XYZ file of C-alpha atoms in Angstrom:
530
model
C 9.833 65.293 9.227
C 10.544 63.882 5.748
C 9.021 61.355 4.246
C 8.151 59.175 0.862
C 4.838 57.857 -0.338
C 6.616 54.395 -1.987
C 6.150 52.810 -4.578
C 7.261 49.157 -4.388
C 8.265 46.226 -6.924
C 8.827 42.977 -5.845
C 12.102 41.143 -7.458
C 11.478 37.730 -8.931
C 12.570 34.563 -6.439
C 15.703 33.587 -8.779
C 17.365 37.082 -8.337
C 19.255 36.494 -5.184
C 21.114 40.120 -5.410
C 19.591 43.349 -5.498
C 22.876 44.602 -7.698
C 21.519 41.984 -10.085
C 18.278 44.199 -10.824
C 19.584 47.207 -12.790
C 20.035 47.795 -16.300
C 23.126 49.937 -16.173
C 26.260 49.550 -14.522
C 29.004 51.239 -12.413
C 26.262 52.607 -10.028
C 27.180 53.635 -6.814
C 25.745 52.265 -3.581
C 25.354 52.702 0.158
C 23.816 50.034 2.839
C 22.374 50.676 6.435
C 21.152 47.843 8.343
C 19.715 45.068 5.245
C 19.097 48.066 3.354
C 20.882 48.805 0.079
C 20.621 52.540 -1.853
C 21.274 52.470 -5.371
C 21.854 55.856 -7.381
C 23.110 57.528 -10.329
C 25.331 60.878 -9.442
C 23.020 64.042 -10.989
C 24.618 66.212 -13.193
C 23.324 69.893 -14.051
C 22.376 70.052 -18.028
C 21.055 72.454 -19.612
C 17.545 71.688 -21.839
C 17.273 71.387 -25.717
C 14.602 74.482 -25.660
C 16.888 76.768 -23.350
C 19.444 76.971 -26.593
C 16.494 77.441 -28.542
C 14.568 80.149 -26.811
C 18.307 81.900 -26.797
C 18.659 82.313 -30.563
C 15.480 84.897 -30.353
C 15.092 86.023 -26.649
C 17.910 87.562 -24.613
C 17.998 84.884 -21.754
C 21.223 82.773 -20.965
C 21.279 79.303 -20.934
C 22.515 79.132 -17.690
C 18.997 80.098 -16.434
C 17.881 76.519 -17.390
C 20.314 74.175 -15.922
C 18.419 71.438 -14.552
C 19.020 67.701 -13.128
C 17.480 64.106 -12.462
C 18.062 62.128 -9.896
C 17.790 58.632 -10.036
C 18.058 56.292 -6.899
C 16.428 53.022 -5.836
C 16.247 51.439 -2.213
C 16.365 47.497 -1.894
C 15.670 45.428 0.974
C 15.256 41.618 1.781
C 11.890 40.864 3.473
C 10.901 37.392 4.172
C 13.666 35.902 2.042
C 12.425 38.667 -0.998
C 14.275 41.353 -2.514
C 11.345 44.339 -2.621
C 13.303 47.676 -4.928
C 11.580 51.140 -3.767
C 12.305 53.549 -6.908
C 13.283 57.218 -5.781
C 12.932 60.537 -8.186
C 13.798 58.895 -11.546
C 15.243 55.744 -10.776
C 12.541 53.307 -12.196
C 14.382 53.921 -15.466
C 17.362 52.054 -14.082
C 15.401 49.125 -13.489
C 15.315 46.003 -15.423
C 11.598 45.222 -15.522
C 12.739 41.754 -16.774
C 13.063 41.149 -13.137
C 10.331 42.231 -11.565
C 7.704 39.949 -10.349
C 4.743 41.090 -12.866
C 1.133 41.669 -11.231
C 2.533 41.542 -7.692
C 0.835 44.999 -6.898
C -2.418 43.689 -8.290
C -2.113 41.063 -6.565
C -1.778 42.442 -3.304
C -3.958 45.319 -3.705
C -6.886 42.861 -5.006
C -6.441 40.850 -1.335
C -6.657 44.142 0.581
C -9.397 46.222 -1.705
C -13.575 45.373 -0.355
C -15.189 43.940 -3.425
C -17.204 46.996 -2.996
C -14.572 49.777 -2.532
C -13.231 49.500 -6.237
C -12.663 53.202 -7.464
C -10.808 52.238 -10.740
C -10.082 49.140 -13.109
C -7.397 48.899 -15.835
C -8.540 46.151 -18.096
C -7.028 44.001 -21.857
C -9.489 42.097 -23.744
C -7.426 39.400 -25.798
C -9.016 40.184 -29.020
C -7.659 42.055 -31.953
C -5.135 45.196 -30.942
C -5.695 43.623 -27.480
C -8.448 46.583 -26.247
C -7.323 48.012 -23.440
C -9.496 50.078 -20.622
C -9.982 52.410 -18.254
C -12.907 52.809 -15.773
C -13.443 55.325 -13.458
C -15.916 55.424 -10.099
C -16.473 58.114 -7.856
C -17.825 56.101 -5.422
C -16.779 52.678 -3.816
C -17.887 49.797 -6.966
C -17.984 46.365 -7.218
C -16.527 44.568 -10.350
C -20.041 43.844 -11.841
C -20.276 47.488 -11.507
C -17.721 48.247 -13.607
C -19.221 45.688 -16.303
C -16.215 43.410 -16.115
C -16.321 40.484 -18.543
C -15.237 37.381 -16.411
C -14.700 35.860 -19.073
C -12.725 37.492 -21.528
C -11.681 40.746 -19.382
C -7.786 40.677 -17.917
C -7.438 42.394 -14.622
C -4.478 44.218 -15.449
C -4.867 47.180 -12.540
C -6.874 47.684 -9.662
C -7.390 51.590 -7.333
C -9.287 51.176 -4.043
C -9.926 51.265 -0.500
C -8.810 49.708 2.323
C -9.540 49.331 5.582
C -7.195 51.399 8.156
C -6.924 47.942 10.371
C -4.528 46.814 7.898
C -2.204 49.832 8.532
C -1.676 50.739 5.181
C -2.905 54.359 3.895
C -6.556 54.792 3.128
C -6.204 53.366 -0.537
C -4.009 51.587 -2.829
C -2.922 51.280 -6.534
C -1.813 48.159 -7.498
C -0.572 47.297 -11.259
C 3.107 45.508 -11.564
C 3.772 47.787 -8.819
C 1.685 48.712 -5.505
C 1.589 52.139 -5.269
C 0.490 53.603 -1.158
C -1.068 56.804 -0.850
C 0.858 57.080 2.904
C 3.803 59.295 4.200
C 6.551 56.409 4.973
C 8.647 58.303 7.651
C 11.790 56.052 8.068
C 12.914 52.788 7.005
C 11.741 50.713 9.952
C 8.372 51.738 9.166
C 8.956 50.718 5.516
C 10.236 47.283 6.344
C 7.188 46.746 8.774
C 4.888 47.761 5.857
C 6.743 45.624 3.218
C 6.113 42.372 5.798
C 2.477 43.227 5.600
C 2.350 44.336 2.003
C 3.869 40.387 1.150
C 1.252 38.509 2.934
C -0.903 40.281 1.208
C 0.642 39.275 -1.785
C 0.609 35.403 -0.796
C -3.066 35.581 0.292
C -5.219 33.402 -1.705
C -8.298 35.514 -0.260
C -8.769 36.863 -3.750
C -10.094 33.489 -4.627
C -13.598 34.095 -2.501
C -14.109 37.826 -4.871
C -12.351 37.184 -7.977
C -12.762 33.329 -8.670
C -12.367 34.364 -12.191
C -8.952 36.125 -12.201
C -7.169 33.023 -12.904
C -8.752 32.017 -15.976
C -6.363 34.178 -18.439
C -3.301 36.070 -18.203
C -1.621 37.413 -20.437
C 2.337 36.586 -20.480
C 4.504 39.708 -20.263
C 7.521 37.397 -18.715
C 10.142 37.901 -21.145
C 11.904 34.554 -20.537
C 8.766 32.362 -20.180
C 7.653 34.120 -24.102
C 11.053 33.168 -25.730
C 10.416 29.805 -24.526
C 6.956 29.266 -26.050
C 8.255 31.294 -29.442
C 11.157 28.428 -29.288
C 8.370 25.830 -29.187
C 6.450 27.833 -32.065
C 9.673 27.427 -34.128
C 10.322 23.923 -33.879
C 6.716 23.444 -34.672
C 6.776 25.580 -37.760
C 10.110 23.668 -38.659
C 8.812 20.049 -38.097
C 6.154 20.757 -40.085
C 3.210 18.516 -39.098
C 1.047 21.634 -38.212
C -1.893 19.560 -37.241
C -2.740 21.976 -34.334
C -1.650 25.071 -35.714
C -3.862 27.358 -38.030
C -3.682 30.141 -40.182
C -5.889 33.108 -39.171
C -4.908 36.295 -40.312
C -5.731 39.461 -38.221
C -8.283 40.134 -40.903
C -10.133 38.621 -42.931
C -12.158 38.892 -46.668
C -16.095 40.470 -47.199
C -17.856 41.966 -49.516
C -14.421 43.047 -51.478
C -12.845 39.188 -51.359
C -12.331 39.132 -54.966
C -10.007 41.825 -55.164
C -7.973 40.094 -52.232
C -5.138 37.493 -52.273
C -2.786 36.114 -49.531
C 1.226 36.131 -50.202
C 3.809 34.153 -48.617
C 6.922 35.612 -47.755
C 10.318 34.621 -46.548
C 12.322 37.970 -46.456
C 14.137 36.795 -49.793
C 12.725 40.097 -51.313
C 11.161 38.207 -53.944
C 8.568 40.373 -55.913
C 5.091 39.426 -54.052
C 3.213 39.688 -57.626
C 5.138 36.822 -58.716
C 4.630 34.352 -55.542
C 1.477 32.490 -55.742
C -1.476 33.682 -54.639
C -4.232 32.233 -52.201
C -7.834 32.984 -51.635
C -8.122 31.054 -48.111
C -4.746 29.685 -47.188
C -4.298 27.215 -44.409
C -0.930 25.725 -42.994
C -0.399 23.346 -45.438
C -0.295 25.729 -48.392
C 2.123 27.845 -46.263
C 4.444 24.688 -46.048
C 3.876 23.806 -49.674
C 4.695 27.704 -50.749
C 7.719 27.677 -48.807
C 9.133 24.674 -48.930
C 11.273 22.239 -46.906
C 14.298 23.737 -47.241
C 13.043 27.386 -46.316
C 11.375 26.117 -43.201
C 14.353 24.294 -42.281
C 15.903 27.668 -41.891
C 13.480 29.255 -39.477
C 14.859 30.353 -35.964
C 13.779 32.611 -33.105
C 16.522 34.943 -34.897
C 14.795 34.849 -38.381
C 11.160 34.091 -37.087
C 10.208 37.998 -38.282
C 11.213 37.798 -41.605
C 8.258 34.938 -42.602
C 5.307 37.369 -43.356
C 1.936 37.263 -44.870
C 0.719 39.863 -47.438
C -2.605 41.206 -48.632
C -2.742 41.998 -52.579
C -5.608 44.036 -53.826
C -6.239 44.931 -57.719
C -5.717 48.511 -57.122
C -2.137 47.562 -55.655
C -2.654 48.203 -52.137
C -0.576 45.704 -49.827
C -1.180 44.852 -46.355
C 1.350 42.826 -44.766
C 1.805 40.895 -41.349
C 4.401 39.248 -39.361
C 3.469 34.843 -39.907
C 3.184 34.625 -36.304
C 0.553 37.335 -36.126
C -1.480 35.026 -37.966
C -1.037 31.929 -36.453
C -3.600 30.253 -33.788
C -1.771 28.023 -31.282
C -2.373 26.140 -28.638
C 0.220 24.131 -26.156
C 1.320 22.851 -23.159
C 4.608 23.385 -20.817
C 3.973 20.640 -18.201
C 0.319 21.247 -16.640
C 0.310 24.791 -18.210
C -2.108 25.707 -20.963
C -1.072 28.269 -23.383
C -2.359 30.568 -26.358
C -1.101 32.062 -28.886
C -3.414 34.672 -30.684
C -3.004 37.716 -32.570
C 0.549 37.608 -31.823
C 0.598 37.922 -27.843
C 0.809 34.560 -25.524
C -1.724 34.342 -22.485
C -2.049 31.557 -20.076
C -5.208 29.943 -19.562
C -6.023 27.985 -16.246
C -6.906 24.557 -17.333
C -9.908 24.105 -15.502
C -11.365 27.313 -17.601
C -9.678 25.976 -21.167
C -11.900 22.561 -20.587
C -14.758 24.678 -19.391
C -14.691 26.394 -22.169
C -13.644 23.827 -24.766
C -16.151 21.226 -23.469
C -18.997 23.776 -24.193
C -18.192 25.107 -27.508
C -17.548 21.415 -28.707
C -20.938 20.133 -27.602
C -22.293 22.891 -29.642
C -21.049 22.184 -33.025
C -23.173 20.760 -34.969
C -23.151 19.345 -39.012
C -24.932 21.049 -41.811
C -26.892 20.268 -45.039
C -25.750 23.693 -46.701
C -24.386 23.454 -50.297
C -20.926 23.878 -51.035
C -20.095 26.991 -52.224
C -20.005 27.454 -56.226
C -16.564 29.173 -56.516
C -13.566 29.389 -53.797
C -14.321 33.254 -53.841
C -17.906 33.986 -53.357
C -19.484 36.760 -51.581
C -20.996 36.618 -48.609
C -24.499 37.529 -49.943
C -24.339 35.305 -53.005
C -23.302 31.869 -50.676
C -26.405 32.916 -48.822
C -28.338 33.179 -51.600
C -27.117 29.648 -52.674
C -28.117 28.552 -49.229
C -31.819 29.682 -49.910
C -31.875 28.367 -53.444
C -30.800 24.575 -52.156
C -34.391 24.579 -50.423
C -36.290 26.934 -51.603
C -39.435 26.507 -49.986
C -37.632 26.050 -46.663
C -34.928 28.895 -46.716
C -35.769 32.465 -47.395
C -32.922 35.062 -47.644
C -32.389 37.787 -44.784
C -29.007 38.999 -46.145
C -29.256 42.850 -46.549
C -25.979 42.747 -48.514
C -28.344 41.185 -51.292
C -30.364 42.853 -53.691
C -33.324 40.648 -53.230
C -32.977 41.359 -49.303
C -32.071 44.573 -48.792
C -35.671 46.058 -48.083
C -36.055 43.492 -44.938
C -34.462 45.155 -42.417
C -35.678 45.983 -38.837
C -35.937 49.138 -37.112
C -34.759 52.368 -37.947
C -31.535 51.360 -38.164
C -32.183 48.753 -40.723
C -30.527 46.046 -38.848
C -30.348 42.147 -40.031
C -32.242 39.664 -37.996
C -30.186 37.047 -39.995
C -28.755 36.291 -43.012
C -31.022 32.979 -44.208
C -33.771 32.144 -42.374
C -35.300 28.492 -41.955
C -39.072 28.433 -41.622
C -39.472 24.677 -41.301
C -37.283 24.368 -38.857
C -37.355 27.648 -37.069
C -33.834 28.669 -37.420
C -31.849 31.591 -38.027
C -28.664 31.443 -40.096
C -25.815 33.670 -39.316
C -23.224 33.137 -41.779
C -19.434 34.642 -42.412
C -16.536 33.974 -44.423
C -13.457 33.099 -42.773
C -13.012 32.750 -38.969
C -10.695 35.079 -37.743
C -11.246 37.257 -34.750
C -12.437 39.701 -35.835
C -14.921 37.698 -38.408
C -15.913 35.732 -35.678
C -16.586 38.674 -33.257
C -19.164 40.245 -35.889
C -20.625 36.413 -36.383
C -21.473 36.349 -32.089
C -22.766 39.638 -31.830
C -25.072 39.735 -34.893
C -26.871 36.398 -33.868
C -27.404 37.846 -30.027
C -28.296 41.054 -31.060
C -31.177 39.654 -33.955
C -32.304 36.952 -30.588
C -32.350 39.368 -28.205
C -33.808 41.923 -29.703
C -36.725 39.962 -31.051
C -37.655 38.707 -27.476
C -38.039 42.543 -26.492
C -39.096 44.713 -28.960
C -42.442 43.731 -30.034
C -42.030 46.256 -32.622
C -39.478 44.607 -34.633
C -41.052 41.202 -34.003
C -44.304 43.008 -35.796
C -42.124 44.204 -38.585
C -40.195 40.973 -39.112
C -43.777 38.809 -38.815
C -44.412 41.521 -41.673
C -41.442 40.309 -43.989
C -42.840 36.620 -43.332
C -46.260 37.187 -44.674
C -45.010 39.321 -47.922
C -43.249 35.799 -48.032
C -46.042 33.776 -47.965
C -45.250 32.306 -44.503
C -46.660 31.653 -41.616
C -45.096 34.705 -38.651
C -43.812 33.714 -35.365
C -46.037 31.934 -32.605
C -47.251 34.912 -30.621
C -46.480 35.231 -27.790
C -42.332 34.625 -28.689
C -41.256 31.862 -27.271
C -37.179 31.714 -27.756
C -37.220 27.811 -26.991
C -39.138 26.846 -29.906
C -36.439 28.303 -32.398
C -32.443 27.854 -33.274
C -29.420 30.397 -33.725
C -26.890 28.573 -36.367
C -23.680 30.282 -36.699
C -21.843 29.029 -39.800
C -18.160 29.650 -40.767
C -17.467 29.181 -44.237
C -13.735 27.903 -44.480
C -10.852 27.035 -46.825
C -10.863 23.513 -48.512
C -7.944 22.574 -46.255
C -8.783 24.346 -42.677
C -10.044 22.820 -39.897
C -12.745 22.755 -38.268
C -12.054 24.892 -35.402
C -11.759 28.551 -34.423
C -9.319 30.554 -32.254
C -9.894 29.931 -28.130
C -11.039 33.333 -27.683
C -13.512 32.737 -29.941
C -14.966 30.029 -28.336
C -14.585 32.282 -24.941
C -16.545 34.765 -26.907
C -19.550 32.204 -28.327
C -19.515 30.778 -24.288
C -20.141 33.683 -22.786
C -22.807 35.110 -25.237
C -24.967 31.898 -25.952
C -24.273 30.835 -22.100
C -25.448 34.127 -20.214
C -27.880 35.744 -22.739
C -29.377 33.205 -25.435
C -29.501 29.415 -23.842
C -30.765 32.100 -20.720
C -33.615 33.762 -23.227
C -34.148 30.100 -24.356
C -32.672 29.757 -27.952
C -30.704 26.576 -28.986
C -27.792 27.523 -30.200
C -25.583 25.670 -32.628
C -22.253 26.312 -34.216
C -21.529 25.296 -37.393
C -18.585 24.839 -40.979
C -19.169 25.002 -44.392
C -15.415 23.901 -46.181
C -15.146 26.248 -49.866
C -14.374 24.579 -52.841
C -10.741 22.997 -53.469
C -8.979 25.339 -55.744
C -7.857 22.366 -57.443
C-alpha cells in the first residue's frame, strides 16, 4: 500500500482559502471530500551538466532528462487550513502565511522533558549564534546546556509516547515533521485533529516555563509594522529611548577609528564629520531636519554608519543595525537589537529590568583626560586618582602586564580596590559585543579565584610585591565587590542594550551573587568634544 510520511504547516487564522497560500499562480487543482490538491504539471528538462559532459564524452543529452514535481494537499481541520507539501511543492508556498513555530509548538507538548534527541537554538547576540545539539540518548533541556535565559527554542527532535498515536518521534520547527507511514487521507485528517490540540496545549508551560520569555519575530507583517514605528521615531526626532550602538565597537586601536554618517547622497565620507563616540543626537545634528524628514520604510537602508581608519579601511553598516530600541504595540514588549526584532514577555522584560536597575550603582572614577583614550591608559588614570587605594591589573599596560594568572596569563581585573575590596572591570563603549567581553571577564576572574587556590596564591603574590595586605584566607566571595564600568560618550545614556542586561542577570544571578560577590554595574560619561 502507498503511503507518505507528512510533513505539515499550519496556515495562519486570517487566510480563509487554501488558494490564498501559494506564491505562484495558474496552478491546477483537484478536491475530494474537504480536501484540496494543489500542483504544478512536471515537465522533462534536461540538466545544465548533461550539455556539458556532451561537449567531451559521447553521451546524448537525452540520457539526462529529468523532472520535479511539485504538489501540496490542504485541508480544513477544526476551522484551520493545515497545507501537506508533496515532492517539491514547499517551494510554491508562501511562508508569509504560515503560522511560524507551530511544529515546535506541538512537538514541545508531545516530546518527555527527558526524551529530547536534538535542539536547534539562536542566541540574540551579535550574528544571532545559531546551534545545533545532538543526543544519542533521550536528554533533558539542562542536558543540552540550554540558556533559559538568553537561548531561543527555535527546533525541537524527540520521542513520544505511542498512546498519542503519532509515530515513535517527531521533528518540530515551523513545520512538524512525523516519522509515520500516513496510508490514506482519513488517517491524515484524524492525525491533523490530534496534531492541533497538541498545538493549543498549554502543557509546555509545566517543562518549558521559560519559552515565552523571547522570540524572535520572523512574521513579515508584524516586522514592517515595528520598522514603521522605528521610522516615525527616527523622523520625530526626540530619540530619548533610542541609542546608538554600533555592532562593534573601539579598543586598543580607537584612535585610528571614526564614525561617519551617511544618507545615500554619495557624499565623500572623508569630508562628513567625524565622531569618536556618537550618540543619537549627533546623528540628528549631522543629518539634519530636513534629511530626516525624508526617511521612509522605502529609504530606511540608505541611512548608514561608517568606520574610518588611518590606513583607509572602511567598515560600514545599515543605521538600523546600530540602533537599540525598545517599544510597545498594546501589552506587547518589543526589541530591536543588532538589526532583528524579538518579542519579550513582559513579565521577563520587568524581571529582568528590575534586576539590572537595582544593580547600578554611581562612581567616584575620574573623567577621562581625552574623548579617545585607551582602555589601559583610563585605567591607569583610575589608579592614579587614589593611589594608595587603586592598584592597576590591566595587562594591556606596561606597568601591568607581568600580573597575570595562570598559564594562560589571564586578567583577574583591570584596577583593583584594596580598601574596599573591589575589582574593576572596565570597557569602552557598550555595545554587544563590548559588553559580552565586560560579563565574562568579571565571572571568569570571581569564579576562578573561589576555585583555584593556585591562582589565588599567585594573585596574593602580586599583592605583596605591592605592598598590600593578600586576600583573607580562607576566600570568602561575600566580603568583596565585582564593578563593571562602561565608559560612554558625553551625550549617551546611561543604559545598555536588553540583552545585555539578560546577559549581566543571568551571570551575576546564577554564578556570582550564588558564589557570594556583590555585584555592581556601573558609567563613566568621556569628555565633551566640545
Amino acid at each position: 500500500m502507498s503511503f507518505i510520511k507528512p510533513t505539515i504547516y499550519l496556515i495562519k487564522e486570517d487566510v480563509k482559502s487554501g488558494s490564498e497560500i501559494f506564491k505562484v499562480k495558474n496552478l491546477s487543482s483537484d478536491i475530494k471530500d474537504n480536501f484540496t490538491v494543489f500542483y504544478r504539471k512536471s515537465k522533462r528538462n534536461i540538466p545544465d551538466w548533461a550539455y556539458f559532459l556532451n561537449e567531451t564524452f559521447d553521451v546524448s543529452t537525452q540520457n539526462f532528462k529529468n523532472s520535479s514535481s511539485y504538489a501540496v494537499l490542504t485541508i480544513t481541520v477544526s476551522g484551520r487550513i493545515f497545507a501537506i507539501p508533496l515532492g517539491m511543492g514547499v517551494h510554491l508556498l508562501d511562508m508569509t502565511k504560515i503560522e511560524y513555530n507551530f511544529g515546535l509548538r506541538a512537538a514541545i507538548n508531545s516530546i518527555p522533558k527527558n526524551e529530547i534527541r536534538q535542539i536547534d537554538t539562536t542566541k540574540p547576540e551579535l550574528n544571532s549564534q545559531k546551534t545545533k545539539k545532538l543526543a544519542s540518548l533521550g536528554t533533558t533541556p539542562e542536558g543540552f546546556e540550554i540558556n533559559k535565559e538568553k537561548d531561543i527554542l527555535r527546533g525541537i527532535v524527540g520521542k513520544i509516547s505511542s498512546n498519542l498515536e503519532l509515530g515513535d518521534s517527531l521533528d518540530g520547527k515551523d513545520s512538524l515533521r512525523l516519522f509515520k507511514n500516513v496510508e490514506s487521507l482519513l488517517e491524515l485528517e484524524k492525525i491533523l485533529k490530534k496534531i492541533h490540540t497538541q498545538y493549543l496545549s498549554k502543557h509546555y508551560q509545566k517543562d518549558y516555563p521559560w519559552l515565552d520569555n523571547i522570540s524572535l519575530i520572523r512574521d513579515r507583517a508584524l516586522k514592517e509594522k515595528l520598522d514603521k514605528l522605528l521610522v516615525q521615531e527616527l523622523k520625530k526626532g526626540s530619540l530619548e529611548e533610542l541609542h546608538f550602538i554600533p555592532p562593534v565597537f573601539f579598543g586598543e586601536d580607537v584612535v585610528n577609528k571614526d564614525f561617519v554618517f551617511s544618507t545615500g547622497d554619495r557624499s565623500r565620507l572623508s569630508l562628513k564629520e567625524k565622531y569618536g563616540m556618537p550618540s543619537m543626537i549627533d546623528w540628528k545634528k549631522d543629518i539634519g531636519k530636513e534629511e530626516r524628514k525624508k526617511i521612509s520604510l522605502e529609504n530606511l537602508d540608505n541611512y548608514k554608519v561608517h568606520t574610518l581608519g588611518e590606513n583607509g579601511k572602511e567598515n560600514s553598516w545599515l543605521l538600523h543595525r546600530c540602533l537599540a530600541w525598545e517599544t510597545a504595540i498594546q501589552e506587547e514588549k518589543f526589541i530591536l537589537s543588532e538589526g532583528s526584532w524579538y518579542e519579550i514577555s513582559p513579565s521577563f522584560y520587568k524581571e529582568v529590568s528590575d534586576y539590572f536597575a537595582s544593580c547600578v550603582a554611581d562612581n567616584n572614577f575620574p573623567t577621562p583626560s581625552k574623548t579617545k583614550i585607551k582602555e589601559s591608559d583610563y585605567n591607569k588614570e583610575i589608579c592614579d586618582a587614589s593611589k594608595n587605594e587603586r592598584h592597576l591589573f590591566d595587562l594591556g599596560h606596561e606597568l601591568a602586564k607581568k600580573r597575570g594568572l595562570g598559564k594562560d596569563n589571564n586578567e583577574v581585573c583591570d584596577v583593583y580596590d584594596s580598601k574596599n575590596r573591589t575589582f574593576i572591570h572596565v570597557k569602552m563603549g557598550k555595545s554587544s559585543s563590548t559588553l559580552s567581553h565586560l560579563l565574562a571577564q568579571g565571572s571568569y576572574s570571581g569564579v576562578i579565584l573561589k576555585q583555584e587556590e593556585k591562582i589565588l596564591s599567585q594573585f596574593n603574590k602580586h599583592l605583596g610585591d605591592l605592598g598590600l595586605d593578600p586576600l583573607q584566607l580562607p576566600y570568602t566571595p561575600n566580603s568583596y565587590t565585582i564593578m563593571y564600568v562602561s565608559v560612554i560618550g558625553a551625550t549617551q545614556k546611561k543604559e545598555i542594550p536588553f540583552f545585555s542586561k539578560v546577559t549581566f542577570y543571568n551571570m551575576v544571578r546564577k554564578s556570582l551573587n550564588f558564589a557570594g560577590y556583590k555585584c555592581i554595574f556601573s558609567f563613566v560619561l568621556l569628555p565633551s568634544n566640545v
